[in-house]
Short mmCIF file of C-alpha atoms in Angstrom, two decimals:
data_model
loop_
_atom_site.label_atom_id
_atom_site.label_comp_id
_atom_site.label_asym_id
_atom_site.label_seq_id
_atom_site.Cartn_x
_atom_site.Cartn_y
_atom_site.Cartn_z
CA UNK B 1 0.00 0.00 0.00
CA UNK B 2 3.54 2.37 0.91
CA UNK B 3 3.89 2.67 -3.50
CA UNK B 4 0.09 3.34 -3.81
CA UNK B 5 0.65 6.91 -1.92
CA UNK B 6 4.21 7.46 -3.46
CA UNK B 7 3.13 6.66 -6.77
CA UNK B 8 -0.63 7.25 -7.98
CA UNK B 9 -1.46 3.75 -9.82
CA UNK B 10 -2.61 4.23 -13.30
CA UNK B 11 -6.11 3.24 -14.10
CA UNK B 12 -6.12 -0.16 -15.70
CA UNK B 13 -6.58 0.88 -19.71
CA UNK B 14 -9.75 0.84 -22.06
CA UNK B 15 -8.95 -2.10 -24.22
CA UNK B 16 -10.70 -3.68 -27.64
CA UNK B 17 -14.42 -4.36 -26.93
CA UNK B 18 -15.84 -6.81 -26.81
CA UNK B 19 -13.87 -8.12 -23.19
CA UNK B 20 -14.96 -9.62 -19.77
CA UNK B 21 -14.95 -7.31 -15.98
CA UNK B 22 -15.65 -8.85 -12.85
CA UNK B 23 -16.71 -6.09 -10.35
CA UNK B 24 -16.39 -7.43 -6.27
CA UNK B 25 -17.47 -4.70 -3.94
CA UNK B 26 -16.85 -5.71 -0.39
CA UNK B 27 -17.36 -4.16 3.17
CA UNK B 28 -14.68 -6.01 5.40
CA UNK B 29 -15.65 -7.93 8.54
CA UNK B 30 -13.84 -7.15 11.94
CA UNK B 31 -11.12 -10.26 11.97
CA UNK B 32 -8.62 -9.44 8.95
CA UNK B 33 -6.13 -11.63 10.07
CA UNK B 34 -3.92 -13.45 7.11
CA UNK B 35 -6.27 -11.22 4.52
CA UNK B 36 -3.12 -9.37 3.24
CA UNK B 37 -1.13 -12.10 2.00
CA UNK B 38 -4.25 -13.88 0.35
CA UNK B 39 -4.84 -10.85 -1.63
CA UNK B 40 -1.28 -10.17 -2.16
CA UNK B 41 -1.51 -13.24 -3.71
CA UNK B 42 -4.31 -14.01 -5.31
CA UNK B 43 -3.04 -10.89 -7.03
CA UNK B 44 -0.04 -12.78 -8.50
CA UNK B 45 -2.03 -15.79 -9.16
CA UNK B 46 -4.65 -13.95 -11.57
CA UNK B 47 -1.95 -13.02 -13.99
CA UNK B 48 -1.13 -16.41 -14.64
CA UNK B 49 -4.37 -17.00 -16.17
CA UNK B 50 -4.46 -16.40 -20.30
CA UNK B 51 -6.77 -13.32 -20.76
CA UNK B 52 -6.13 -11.99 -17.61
CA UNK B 53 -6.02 -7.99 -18.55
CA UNK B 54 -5.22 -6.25 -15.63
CA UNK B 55 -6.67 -5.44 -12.25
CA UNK B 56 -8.15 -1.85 -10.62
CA UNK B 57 -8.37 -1.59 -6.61
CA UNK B 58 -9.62 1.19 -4.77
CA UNK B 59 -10.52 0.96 -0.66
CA UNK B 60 -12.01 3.37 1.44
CA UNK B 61 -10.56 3.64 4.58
CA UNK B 62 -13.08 2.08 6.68
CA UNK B 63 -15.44 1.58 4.25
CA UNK B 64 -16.32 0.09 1.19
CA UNK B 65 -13.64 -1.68 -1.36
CA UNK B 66 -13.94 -2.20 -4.66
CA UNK B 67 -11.94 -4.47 -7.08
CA UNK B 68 -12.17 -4.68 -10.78
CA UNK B 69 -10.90 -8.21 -12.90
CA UNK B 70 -10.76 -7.29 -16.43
CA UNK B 71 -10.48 -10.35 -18.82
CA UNK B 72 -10.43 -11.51 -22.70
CA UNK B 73 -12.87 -13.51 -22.64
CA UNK B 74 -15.41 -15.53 -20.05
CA UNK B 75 -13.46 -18.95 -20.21
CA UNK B 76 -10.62 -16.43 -19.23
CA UNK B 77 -13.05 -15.32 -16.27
CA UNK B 78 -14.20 -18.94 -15.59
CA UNK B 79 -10.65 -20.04 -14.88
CA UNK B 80 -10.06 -17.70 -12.76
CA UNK B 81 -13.14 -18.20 -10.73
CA UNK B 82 -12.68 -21.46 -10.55
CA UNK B 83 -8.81 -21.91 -9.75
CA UNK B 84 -8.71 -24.09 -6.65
CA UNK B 85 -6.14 -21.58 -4.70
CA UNK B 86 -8.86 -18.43 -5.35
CA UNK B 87 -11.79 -21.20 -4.52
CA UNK B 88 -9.94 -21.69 -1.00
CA UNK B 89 -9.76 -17.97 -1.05
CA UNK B 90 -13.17 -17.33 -1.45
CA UNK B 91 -14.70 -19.30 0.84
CA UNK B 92 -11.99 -17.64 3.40
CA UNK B 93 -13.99 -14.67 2.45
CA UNK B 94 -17.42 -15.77 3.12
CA UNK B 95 -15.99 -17.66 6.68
CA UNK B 96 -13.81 -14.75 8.01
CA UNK B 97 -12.94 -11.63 6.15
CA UNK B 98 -16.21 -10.17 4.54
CA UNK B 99 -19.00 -8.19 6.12
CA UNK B 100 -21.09 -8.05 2.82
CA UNK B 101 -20.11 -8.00 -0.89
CA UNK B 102 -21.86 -8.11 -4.50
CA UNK B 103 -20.26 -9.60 -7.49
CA UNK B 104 -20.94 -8.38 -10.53
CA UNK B 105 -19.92 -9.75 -14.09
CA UNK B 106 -20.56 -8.51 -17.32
CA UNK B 107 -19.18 -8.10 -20.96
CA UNK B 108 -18.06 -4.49 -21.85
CA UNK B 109 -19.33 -2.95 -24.47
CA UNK B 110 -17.50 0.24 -24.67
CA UNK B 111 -14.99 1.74 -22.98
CA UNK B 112 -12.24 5.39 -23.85
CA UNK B 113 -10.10 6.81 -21.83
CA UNK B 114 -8.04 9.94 -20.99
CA UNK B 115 -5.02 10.98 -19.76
CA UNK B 116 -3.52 14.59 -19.55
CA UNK B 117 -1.04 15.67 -21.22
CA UNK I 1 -17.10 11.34 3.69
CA UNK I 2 -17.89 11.44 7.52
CA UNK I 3 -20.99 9.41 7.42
CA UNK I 4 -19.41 7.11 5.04
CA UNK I 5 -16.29 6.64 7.75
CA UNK I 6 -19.18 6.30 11.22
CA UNK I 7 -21.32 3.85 8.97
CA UNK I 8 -19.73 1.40 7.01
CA UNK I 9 -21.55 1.31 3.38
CA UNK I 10 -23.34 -1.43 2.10
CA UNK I 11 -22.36 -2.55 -1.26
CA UNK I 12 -24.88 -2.41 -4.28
CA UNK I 13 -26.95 -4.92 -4.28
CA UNK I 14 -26.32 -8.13 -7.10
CA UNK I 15 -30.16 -7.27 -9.46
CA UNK I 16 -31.51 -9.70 -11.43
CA UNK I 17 -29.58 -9.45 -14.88
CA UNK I 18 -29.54 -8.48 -17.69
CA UNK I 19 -28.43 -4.64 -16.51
CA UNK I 20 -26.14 -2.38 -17.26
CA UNK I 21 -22.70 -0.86 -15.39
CA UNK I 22 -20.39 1.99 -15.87
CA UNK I 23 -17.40 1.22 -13.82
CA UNK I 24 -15.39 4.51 -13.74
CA UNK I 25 -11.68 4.64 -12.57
CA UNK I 26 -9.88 7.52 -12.17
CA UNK I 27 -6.68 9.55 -10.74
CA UNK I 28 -6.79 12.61 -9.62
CA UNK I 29 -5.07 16.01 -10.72
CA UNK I 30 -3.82 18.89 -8.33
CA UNK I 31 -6.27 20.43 -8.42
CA UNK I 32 -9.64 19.57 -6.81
CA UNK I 33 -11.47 22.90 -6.39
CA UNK I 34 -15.09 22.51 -6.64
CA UNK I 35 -14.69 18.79 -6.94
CA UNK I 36 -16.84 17.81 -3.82
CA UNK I 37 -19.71 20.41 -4.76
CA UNK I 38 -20.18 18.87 -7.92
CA UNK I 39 -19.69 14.93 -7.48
CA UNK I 40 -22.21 15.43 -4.75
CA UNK I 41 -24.43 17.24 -6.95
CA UNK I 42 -24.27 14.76 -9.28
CA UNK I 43 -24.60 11.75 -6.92
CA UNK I 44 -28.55 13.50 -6.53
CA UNK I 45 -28.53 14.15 -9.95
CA UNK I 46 -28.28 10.75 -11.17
CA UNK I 47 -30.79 9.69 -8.63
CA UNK I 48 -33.33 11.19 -10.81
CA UNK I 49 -32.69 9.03 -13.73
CA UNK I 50 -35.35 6.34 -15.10
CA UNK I 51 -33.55 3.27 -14.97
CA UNK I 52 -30.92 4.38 -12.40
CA UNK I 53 -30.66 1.40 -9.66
CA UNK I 54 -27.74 2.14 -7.83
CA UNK I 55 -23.60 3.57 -7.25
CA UNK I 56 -20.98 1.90 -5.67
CA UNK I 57 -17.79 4.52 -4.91
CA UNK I 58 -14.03 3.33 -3.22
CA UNK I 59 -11.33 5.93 -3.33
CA UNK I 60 -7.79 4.75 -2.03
CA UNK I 61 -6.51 8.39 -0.14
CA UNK I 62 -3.95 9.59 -2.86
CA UNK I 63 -4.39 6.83 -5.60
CA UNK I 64 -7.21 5.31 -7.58
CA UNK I 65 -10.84 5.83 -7.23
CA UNK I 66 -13.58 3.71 -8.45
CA UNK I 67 -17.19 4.83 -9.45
CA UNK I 68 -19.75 2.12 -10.44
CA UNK I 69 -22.92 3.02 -11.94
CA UNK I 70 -25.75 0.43 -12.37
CA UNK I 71 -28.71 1.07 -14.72
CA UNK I 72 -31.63 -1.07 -15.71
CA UNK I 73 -30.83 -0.96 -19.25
CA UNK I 74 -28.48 0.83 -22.22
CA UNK I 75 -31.30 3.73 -22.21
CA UNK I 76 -31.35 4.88 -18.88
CA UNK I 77 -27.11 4.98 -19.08
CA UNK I 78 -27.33 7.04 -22.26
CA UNK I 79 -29.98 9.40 -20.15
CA UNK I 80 -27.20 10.13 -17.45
CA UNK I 81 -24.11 10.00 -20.16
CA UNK I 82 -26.43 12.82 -21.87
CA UNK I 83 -27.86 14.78 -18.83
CA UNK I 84 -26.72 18.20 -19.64
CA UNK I 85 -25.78 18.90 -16.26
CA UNK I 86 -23.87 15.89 -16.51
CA UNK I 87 -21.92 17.01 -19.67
CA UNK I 88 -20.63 20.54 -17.99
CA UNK I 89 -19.05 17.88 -15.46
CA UNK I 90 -17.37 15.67 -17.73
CA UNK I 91 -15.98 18.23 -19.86
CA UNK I 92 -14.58 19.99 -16.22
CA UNK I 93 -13.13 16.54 -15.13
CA UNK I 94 -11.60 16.61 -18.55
CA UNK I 95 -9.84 20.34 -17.89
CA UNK I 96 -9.37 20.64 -14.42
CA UNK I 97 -9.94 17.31 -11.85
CA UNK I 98 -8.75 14.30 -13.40
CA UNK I 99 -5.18 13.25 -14.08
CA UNK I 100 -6.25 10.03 -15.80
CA UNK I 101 -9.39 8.00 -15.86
CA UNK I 102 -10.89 4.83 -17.98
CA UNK I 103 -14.72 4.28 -18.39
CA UNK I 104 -15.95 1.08 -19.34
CA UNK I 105 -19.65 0.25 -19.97
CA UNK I 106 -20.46 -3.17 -19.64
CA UNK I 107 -23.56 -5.57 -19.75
CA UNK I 108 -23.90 -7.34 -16.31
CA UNK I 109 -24.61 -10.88 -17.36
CA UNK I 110 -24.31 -12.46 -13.70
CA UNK I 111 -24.35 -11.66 -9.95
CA UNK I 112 -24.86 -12.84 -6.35
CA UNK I 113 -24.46 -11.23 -3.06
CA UNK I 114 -23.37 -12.53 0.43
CA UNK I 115 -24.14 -10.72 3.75
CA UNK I 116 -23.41 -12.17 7.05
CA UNK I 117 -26.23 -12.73 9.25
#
């Protein structure tokens, strides 16, 4: 988290339509004990997978998170989900680490971006 | 912000697809003057929108922020993406507030929620 405040991260870029984004928002639940090596590396993991595009994160302190997948394709999306490492991972999530979340997944449709010059 | 910091959020619910997502991501620029005024103006705004079910927002202090967006259908999002109101605001995020941002629109094909009880 130390390089997300020296260096702002980049947003994750608008790529060729049609692709895959899974969107997880997630209130945390009081006991977040081990969560910051699972994400750490379930963020490794996920760019192992073939169509894996690139990953946005943004938490509120104390509030709500929200993490975007973005992916080629929904096989690409399907192995990820479905990786048994993430799978121990998510039920982790349900058991200790999560308050509430939603998943979301859809195909994008369109998508620009902008950066200053 | 305060509220959001004494009351945990509560994520977006997952609504029975298909619907329809803008997931917004975005890093800031120096300067932020009249940046609260307006996002909160349009945070009402939007409310007003046929269609309009719900936002999601996560901002990492001094990184990446995340705006989701969740419409019943591709109509109501081309309502808000057309709201003249709306337009003044982009075109200012454009010249003055953002340093870099991505917008992808996406058809939400899946979802499920999870709330401990």
């Amino acid at each position: 988290m130390n390089d997300q405040h020296a260096i702002p991260p980049t947003p994750v870029e608008a790529f060729e339509p049609p692709y895959y984004m899974a969107v997880f928002t997630a209130v945390r639940a009081q006991d977040q004990s081990g969560y910051d090596e699972t994400a750490a590396r379930m963020e490794d993991l996920v760019k192992d997978v073939p169509g894996f595009l690139g990953m946005d994160l943004a938490q509120t302190p104390g509030g709500l998170g929200i993490t975007v997948g973005y992916f080629r394709d929904a096989d690409a999306l399907t192995e990820w989900r479905c990786n048994a490492e993430h799978r121990v991972a998510q039920k982790r999530g349900q058991a200790q680490w999560y308050q509430s979340y939603t998943l979301h997944v859809a195909k994008v449709e369109r998508s620009h971006g902008f950066a200053r010059v």
